[in-house]
C-alpha atoms as one frame of an Amber mdcrd trajectory, in Angstrom:
protein
  32.538-135.891 100.754  30.032-134.599 103.387  26.192-135.728 103.118  23.991
-132.755 103.761  19.913-132.467 103.331  18.195-135.450 102.101  21.212-137.744
 101.523  22.272-137.158 104.831  19.019-138.148 105.918  18.761-141.162 103.758
  22.401-142.560 104.904  21.236-142.089 108.932  17.761-144.650 107.965  20.044
-146.413 105.782  22.580-147.069 108.767  19.873-147.200 111.119  18.027-150.383
 109.451  21.581-151.512 108.991  22.401-151.826 112.590  18.919-153.177 113.647
  18.892-155.672 111.231  21.691-158.722 111.799  22.416-161.930 109.507  22.090
-165.330 111.215  23.734-168.380 110.337  20.563-169.644 108.865  20.564-166.988
 106.408  17.861-164.791 107.834  17.711-161.289 109.579  17.715-161.189 112.977
  16.956-157.595 114.787  19.148-155.755 116.693  16.933-155.991 120.448  19.309
-153.804 122.173  19.785-151.184 119.769  15.925-150.990 119.213  15.125-150.454
 122.573  18.057-147.774 122.889  16.255-146.047 120.017  12.757-146.706 121.904
  14.124-145.634 125.645  15.412-142.113 123.530  12.237-141.453 121.974  10.578
-141.865 125.450  12.575-139.499 126.795  12.473-136.616 124.550  10.980-133.975
 125.934   7.051-133.550 124.189   6.806-131.049 121.694   3.274-130.271 121.884
   2.999-129.278 125.790   5.478-126.531 125.058   5.141-123.078 125.012   6.364
-120.042 123.407   5.939-116.584 123.390   7.150-113.082 120.890   8.807-110.379
 122.129  10.663-107.705 120.022  10.474-104.918 117.826   7.048-104.315 116.017
   8.153-102.145 114.069  11.332-101.260 111.932  12.821 -98.817 109.024  13.322
-100.301 105.816  16.928-101.667 105.266  17.227-101.344 109.103  18.056-104.198
 111.507  15.662-105.468 114.061  15.340-108.709 116.377  12.418-110.694 116.829
  12.774-113.034 120.067  11.245-115.990 120.958  10.930-117.465 124.203  10.176
-121.212 125.068   8.905-122.559 128.114   9.386-126.493 129.317   6.904-127.437
 131.830   7.779-131.029 131.075   9.954-132.959 133.750  12.620-133.504 131.629
  15.032-131.189 129.840  14.117-130.251 126.086  17.064-130.601 123.746  15.928
-129.276 120.242  16.858-127.687 116.795  14.235-124.821 116.426  13.156-123.760
 113.147  11.656-119.809 113.351  10.431-119.407 110.115  10.211-116.007 109.064
   9.998-114.802 104.954  13.059-114.399 102.980  12.170-110.628 102.442  12.711
-109.644 106.344  16.062-111.904 106.710  19.513-110.773 105.789  20.739-111.817
 102.502  22.600-115.235 102.761  20.916-115.820 106.103  17.418-117.962 105.436
  18.660-120.798 107.071  21.329-120.304 109.033  19.746-117.489 111.100  15.984
-119.116 111.663  17.546-122.180 113.285  18.756-122.753 117.003  19.636-125.426
 119.347  19.478-124.858 122.561  18.756-127.238 125.934  15.765-126.092 128.098
  15.898-128.217 131.655  12.422-128.892 133.032  10.321-126.592 134.334  12.722
-123.067 133.049  12.540-121.015 129.837  15.197-119.677 127.034  15.175-117.365
 124.676  16.337-117.189 121.028  16.690-114.290 119.274  16.402-114.329 115.195
  18.072-110.984 113.163  16.158-109.513 111.031  16.713-106.882 108.344  14.016
-106.360 105.917  14.190-105.577 102.601  10.321-104.960 101.415   7.759-102.200
 103.050   4.739-103.434 104.728   3.760-105.876 107.432   5.462-109.236 107.757
   4.483-112.292 109.815   6.380-115.422 110.707   4.986-118.954 109.856   5.342
-121.741 112.256   7.635-122.681 114.863   9.034-125.970 114.087  10.587-128.033
 117.121  12.728-131.679 116.410  13.137-132.578 120.375  16.026-135.233 120.635
  16.393-137.893 123.306  19.715-138.014 125.358  21.397-140.026 123.102  20.395
-138.122 119.729  19.014-141.702 118.497  15.825-140.444 118.001  13.497-137.430
 117.918   9.826-136.145 118.090   8.586-133.383 116.037   5.901-130.911 115.892
   5.305-127.325 115.041   3.508-124.209 116.858   1.661-120.998 115.352   3.316
-117.907 117.438   1.650-115.232 116.105   3.418-111.467 115.513   3.177-108.655
 113.428   6.208-106.946 111.983   5.483-103.456 110.235   8.490-102.195 107.653
   8.271 -98.485 107.492   9.251 -96.335 104.690  12.486 -95.566 105.012  12.456
 -91.524 104.758  15.736 -90.640 103.281  14.899 -86.962 102.395  14.691 -86.421
 106.514  18.123 -84.516 105.547  16.992 -81.790 103.621  14.188 -81.098 106.699
  16.377 -78.746 108.711  17.173 -76.679 105.694  13.451 -76.230 104.744  12.295
 -75.624 108.089  15.106 -72.535 108.179  13.181 -71.332 105.203   9.690 -71.942
 106.897  11.141 -69.754 109.698  12.640 -66.797 107.684   8.998 -66.882 105.690
   7.610 -66.766 109.323   9.729 -63.702 110.165  11.410 -65.026 113.186  14.912
 -65.123 112.204  16.793 -62.140 112.447  17.346 -61.766 109.131  13.326 -60.938
 108.694  12.680 -61.863 105.031   9.146 -60.493 103.975   6.787 -63.392 103.425
   4.173 -62.154 101.152   0.842 -64.129 102.663  -2.011 -62.492 103.843  -1.727
 -62.317 107.286  -0.491 -59.012 108.791   2.266 -59.681 111.127   3.912 -56.304
 112.219   5.448 -52.833 111.057   9.110 -51.987 110.945  10.948 -49.475 109.127
  11.857 -49.070 105.659  15.370 -50.154 104.521  16.219 -49.879 100.871  15.173
 -52.552  98.427  11.866 -52.845 100.269   8.738 -53.324  97.847   7.429 -49.735
  97.872   3.713 -51.055  97.581   4.461 -52.461 101.463   4.767 -48.903 102.582
   2.241 -48.272 105.204   1.480 -44.361 104.300  -0.879 -43.685 107.533   1.469
 -44.622 109.979   4.497 -43.175 108.254   2.620 -39.884 108.493   2.469 -40.919
 111.910   6.087 -41.002 112.354   9.274 -39.438 111.339  10.397 -42.512 109.357
   8.926 -44.509 106.664   6.976 -47.667 107.864   6.401 -50.934 105.932   4.045
 -53.452 106.542   5.484 -57.129 107.075   3.519 -60.160 106.903   3.706 -64.104
 107.631   2.417 -67.080 105.786  -0.883 -68.277 106.729  -1.689 -70.992 109.165
  -3.943 -73.234 109.999  -4.346 -73.924 106.161  -5.727 -77.502 104.835  -3.279
 -79.680 102.854  -4.142 -83.128 101.039  -1.926 -85.376  99.837  -3.550 -88.066
  97.433  -1.110 -90.768  95.945  -2.140 -92.573  93.054  -1.441 -95.836  93.574
  -2.715 -97.253  90.341  -0.320 -99.074  87.382   1.796 -96.282  86.561   3.072
 -96.024  90.043   4.753 -99.772  89.907   7.199 -98.787  87.503  10.658 -98.596
  88.714  13.017 -95.619  88.509  16.594 -96.583  89.478  16.182 -99.052  92.398
  12.815 -97.947  93.662   9.403 -98.159  92.343   7.416 -94.910  91.663   5.149
 -95.381  94.417   8.395 -95.268  97.130  10.004 -91.860  95.982   6.441 -90.489
  96.094   6.098 -91.638  99.665   9.034 -90.083 100.928   7.996 -86.949  98.980
   5.119 -86.884 100.671   6.770 -87.338 104.249   8.782 -84.903 103.818   5.958
 -82.181 103.030   3.792 -83.885 106.128   6.610 -83.040 108.433   7.179 -79.302
 107.125   3.735 -78.462 106.951   3.043 -80.155 110.209   5.730 -77.746 111.644
   4.034 -74.789 109.662   0.577 -75.040 111.612  -1.158 -76.418 108.782  -3.712
 -79.465 108.536  -2.461 -82.090 106.542  -4.281 -85.328 105.170  -3.372 -88.488
 103.605  -5.345 -90.210 100.749  -4.230 -93.147  98.677  -6.233 -93.829  95.892
  -6.729 -96.254  92.408  -9.871 -97.406  92.138 -10.799 -97.629  95.920  -9.477
 -95.831  99.002  -6.316 -97.339 100.001  -5.204 -95.530 103.013  -6.519 -92.453
 104.581  -5.236 -89.994 107.252  -7.404 -87.508 108.528  -7.659 -85.056 111.642
  -4.381 -86.034 113.608  -2.949 -83.236 115.508   0.387 -81.994 114.909   2.196
 -84.760 117.270   1.043 -88.023 115.812   0.929 -86.821 112.054   3.748 -88.060
 110.890   3.527 -91.207 112.362  -0.111 -91.547 111.386   1.438 -91.162 107.684
   4.212 -93.350 108.006   1.587 -95.948 109.366  -0.905 -95.755 106.545   2.015
 -95.863 103.975   4.227 -98.965 104.958   1.692-101.146 103.904   0.589 -99.655
 100.563   1.350-101.456  97.233   1.191-100.622  93.641  -2.425-101.864  92.388
  -1.391-103.252  88.480  -5.114-101.316  87.500  -5.724 -98.259  85.837  -6.304
 -95.409  87.964 -10.011 -94.009  87.932  -9.635 -90.324  87.789 -13.083 -89.699
  88.452 -13.319 -91.716  91.309 -10.142 -89.692  92.497 -11.054 -86.693  92.136
 -14.436 -87.378  93.806 -12.896 -89.028  96.644 -10.589 -85.873  96.874 -13.465
 -83.230  97.051 -15.510 -85.468  99.552 -12.187 -85.413 101.839 -10.669 -81.583
 101.630 -12.296 -78.727 103.112 -12.576 -75.859 100.729  -9.882 -73.935  99.706
  -7.551 -76.303 100.221  -3.936 -76.972  98.806  -4.401 -80.779  96.888  -0.891
 -82.304  96.211  -1.227 -85.083  93.515   1.407 -87.255  93.544   0.936 -88.846
  90.417   2.289 -89.850  86.988   3.224 -87.467  84.355   3.002 -89.431  81.450
   0.941 -88.240  78.460  -1.808 -90.662  78.091  -3.088 -90.826  81.875  -3.251
 -87.556  82.067  -4.975 -86.572  78.814  -7.174 -89.199  78.649  -7.800 -89.318
  82.950  -6.796 -86.575  84.840  -7.441 -83.457  82.619 -10.967 -84.060  81.843
 -11.702 -83.922  85.785  -9.282 -81.202  86.438 -11.722 -78.506  86.550 -13.567
 -79.970  89.438 -10.566 -79.726  91.578  -9.348 -76.174  90.865 -12.471 -74.510
  90.737 -12.427 -75.085  94.693  -8.956 -75.711  95.580  -5.171 -75.264  94.560
  -3.651 -77.876  93.078  -0.122 -79.005  92.956   1.070 -82.224  90.877   4.214
 -83.795  91.558   6.067 -86.510  89.228   8.558 -88.715  89.412  11.272 -88.366
  86.838  13.036 -91.240  85.190  17.259 -89.822  84.826  17.383 -92.571  82.581
  15.559 -90.240  79.711  18.034 -87.609  80.362  21.256 -89.920  79.877  19.367
 -91.015  76.445  19.260 -87.857  75.317  23.121 -87.165  75.650  24.490 -90.495
  73.911  25.788 -89.968  70.641  28.395 -92.189  68.799  26.704 -94.983  67.352
  23.354 -95.803  65.615  21.384 -97.296  68.618  22.936 -94.468  70.460  21.290
 -91.887  68.028  18.383 -93.665  68.320  18.264 -93.807  71.893  18.619 -90.095
  71.720  15.769 -89.707  69.882  13.407 -91.351  71.941  14.826 -89.500  74.921
  14.259 -86.089  73.569  10.582 -87.045  72.331   9.602 -88.279  75.227  10.931
 -85.362  77.227   9.337 -83.119  74.572   5.874 -85.183  75.399   6.444 -84.370
  79.311   6.963 -80.803  78.625   3.800 -80.651  77.035   1.597 -82.328  79.574
   3.656 -80.059  82.014   1.944 -77.001  80.239  -1.138 -78.422  79.641  -1.412
 -78.720  83.442   0.191 -75.307  83.995  -2.465 -73.035  81.461  -5.508 -75.054
  83.704  -3.999 -73.504  86.914  -1.725 -76.375  88.003   1.781 -76.143  89.996
   3.805 -78.880  88.327   6.899 -80.337  89.865   8.467 -82.881  87.660  12.126
 -83.876  89.390  14.152 -87.315  89.783  13.806 -89.410  92.667  16.459 -87.907
  94.687  15.315 -84.041  93.948  11.658 -84.891  93.963  11.310 -84.233  98.116
  13.201 -80.988  98.398  11.714 -79.782  95.030   7.710 -80.336  96.241   8.838
 -78.730  99.633   9.901 -75.881  97.528   6.995 -75.423  95.896   4.727 -75.629
  99.276   7.070 -73.042 100.427   6.557 -70.722  97.251   2.755 -71.208  97.617
   2.774 -70.125 101.111   4.786 -67.584 100.637   2.690 -66.317  97.942  -0.525
 -66.550  99.732  -1.877 -69.190  97.767  -2.415 -71.876 100.157
């Protein structure tokens, strides 16, 4: 059986001691002088570890679950060659599955005065900023009998960005936006507040859009066309409190809310609106304001990357106050939060009039598809209880949504896969209706 790890080390030390000590005819143990000299010479000829120089290069940002490479350049200023085993330690959450040990250890030889580069493959499974630990070097002598060992700190940061899977919906939403804006041959008539142009009446047009003065000056009936407003202000408010930590399927609710926020940011930026971001629980966790259309999406992605749910109850009054300080008057405030009855009724509803008095409010919540599955189960006593629990949960969410709508709030309640396109559709509907 092969020996590995600590067992192999103990066996090697035992063999070394056995080789160094020899029994004599008098029964005493004598030192094997030639072997000892060979070991000491091998140790002396091993390249020094402290004099090595290390520099890093490679990607500084990568999307979640995508692959990246971290390069480490080793420079050997000594006059003798470096024969080394180098471990470039990274957190397990950025390494491919099963590659924690094999992918971080590298054997290489660097001649004196030269440099070599080693590469560590990375595949992050968690968002945020990740930094490597120490670089450990074991420098062997030419005989491999002895080695020097030390470590270096070589700083680097890899920012893992949200994955943005809803990007696939962006072309369809942009096409809908162009229809609202009157830039396609279809000329879908928007109902915004900015006058665009006059055109000839066609059957099916709203008779309220007829411009009677223009009709009187020509032989055909003229109708007014409108385009959605531009340069409107939108504030995305992410609730990062304890409810955002709940997992729906394979991801936390916060990650699903981030995906929806990114799609809306990309869409609103292309529509010519000003978009801001605020992440809050008991204090401001992230903020993006005053960005131009060109760097808006990268700024929002960078701000969302290190966010993690905080296991505290969200301060609704503080959230409302922060939103009011940040959003200009007559903004669209998009609350990405929970639709659970207790947090909404005890926290959000008392402060909601402060927001709806000055702004248009849209609330988006992540629904658990498991609840719908529970309501459809039958056949056993346990399944009936599950169906009753699921039906009760759905009824509570419906009542909570109805209470919010009575306060003038537009509510979007959808599963993680459907939340982003549903939120984008709600934004387009508000824009078409001239409510921004």
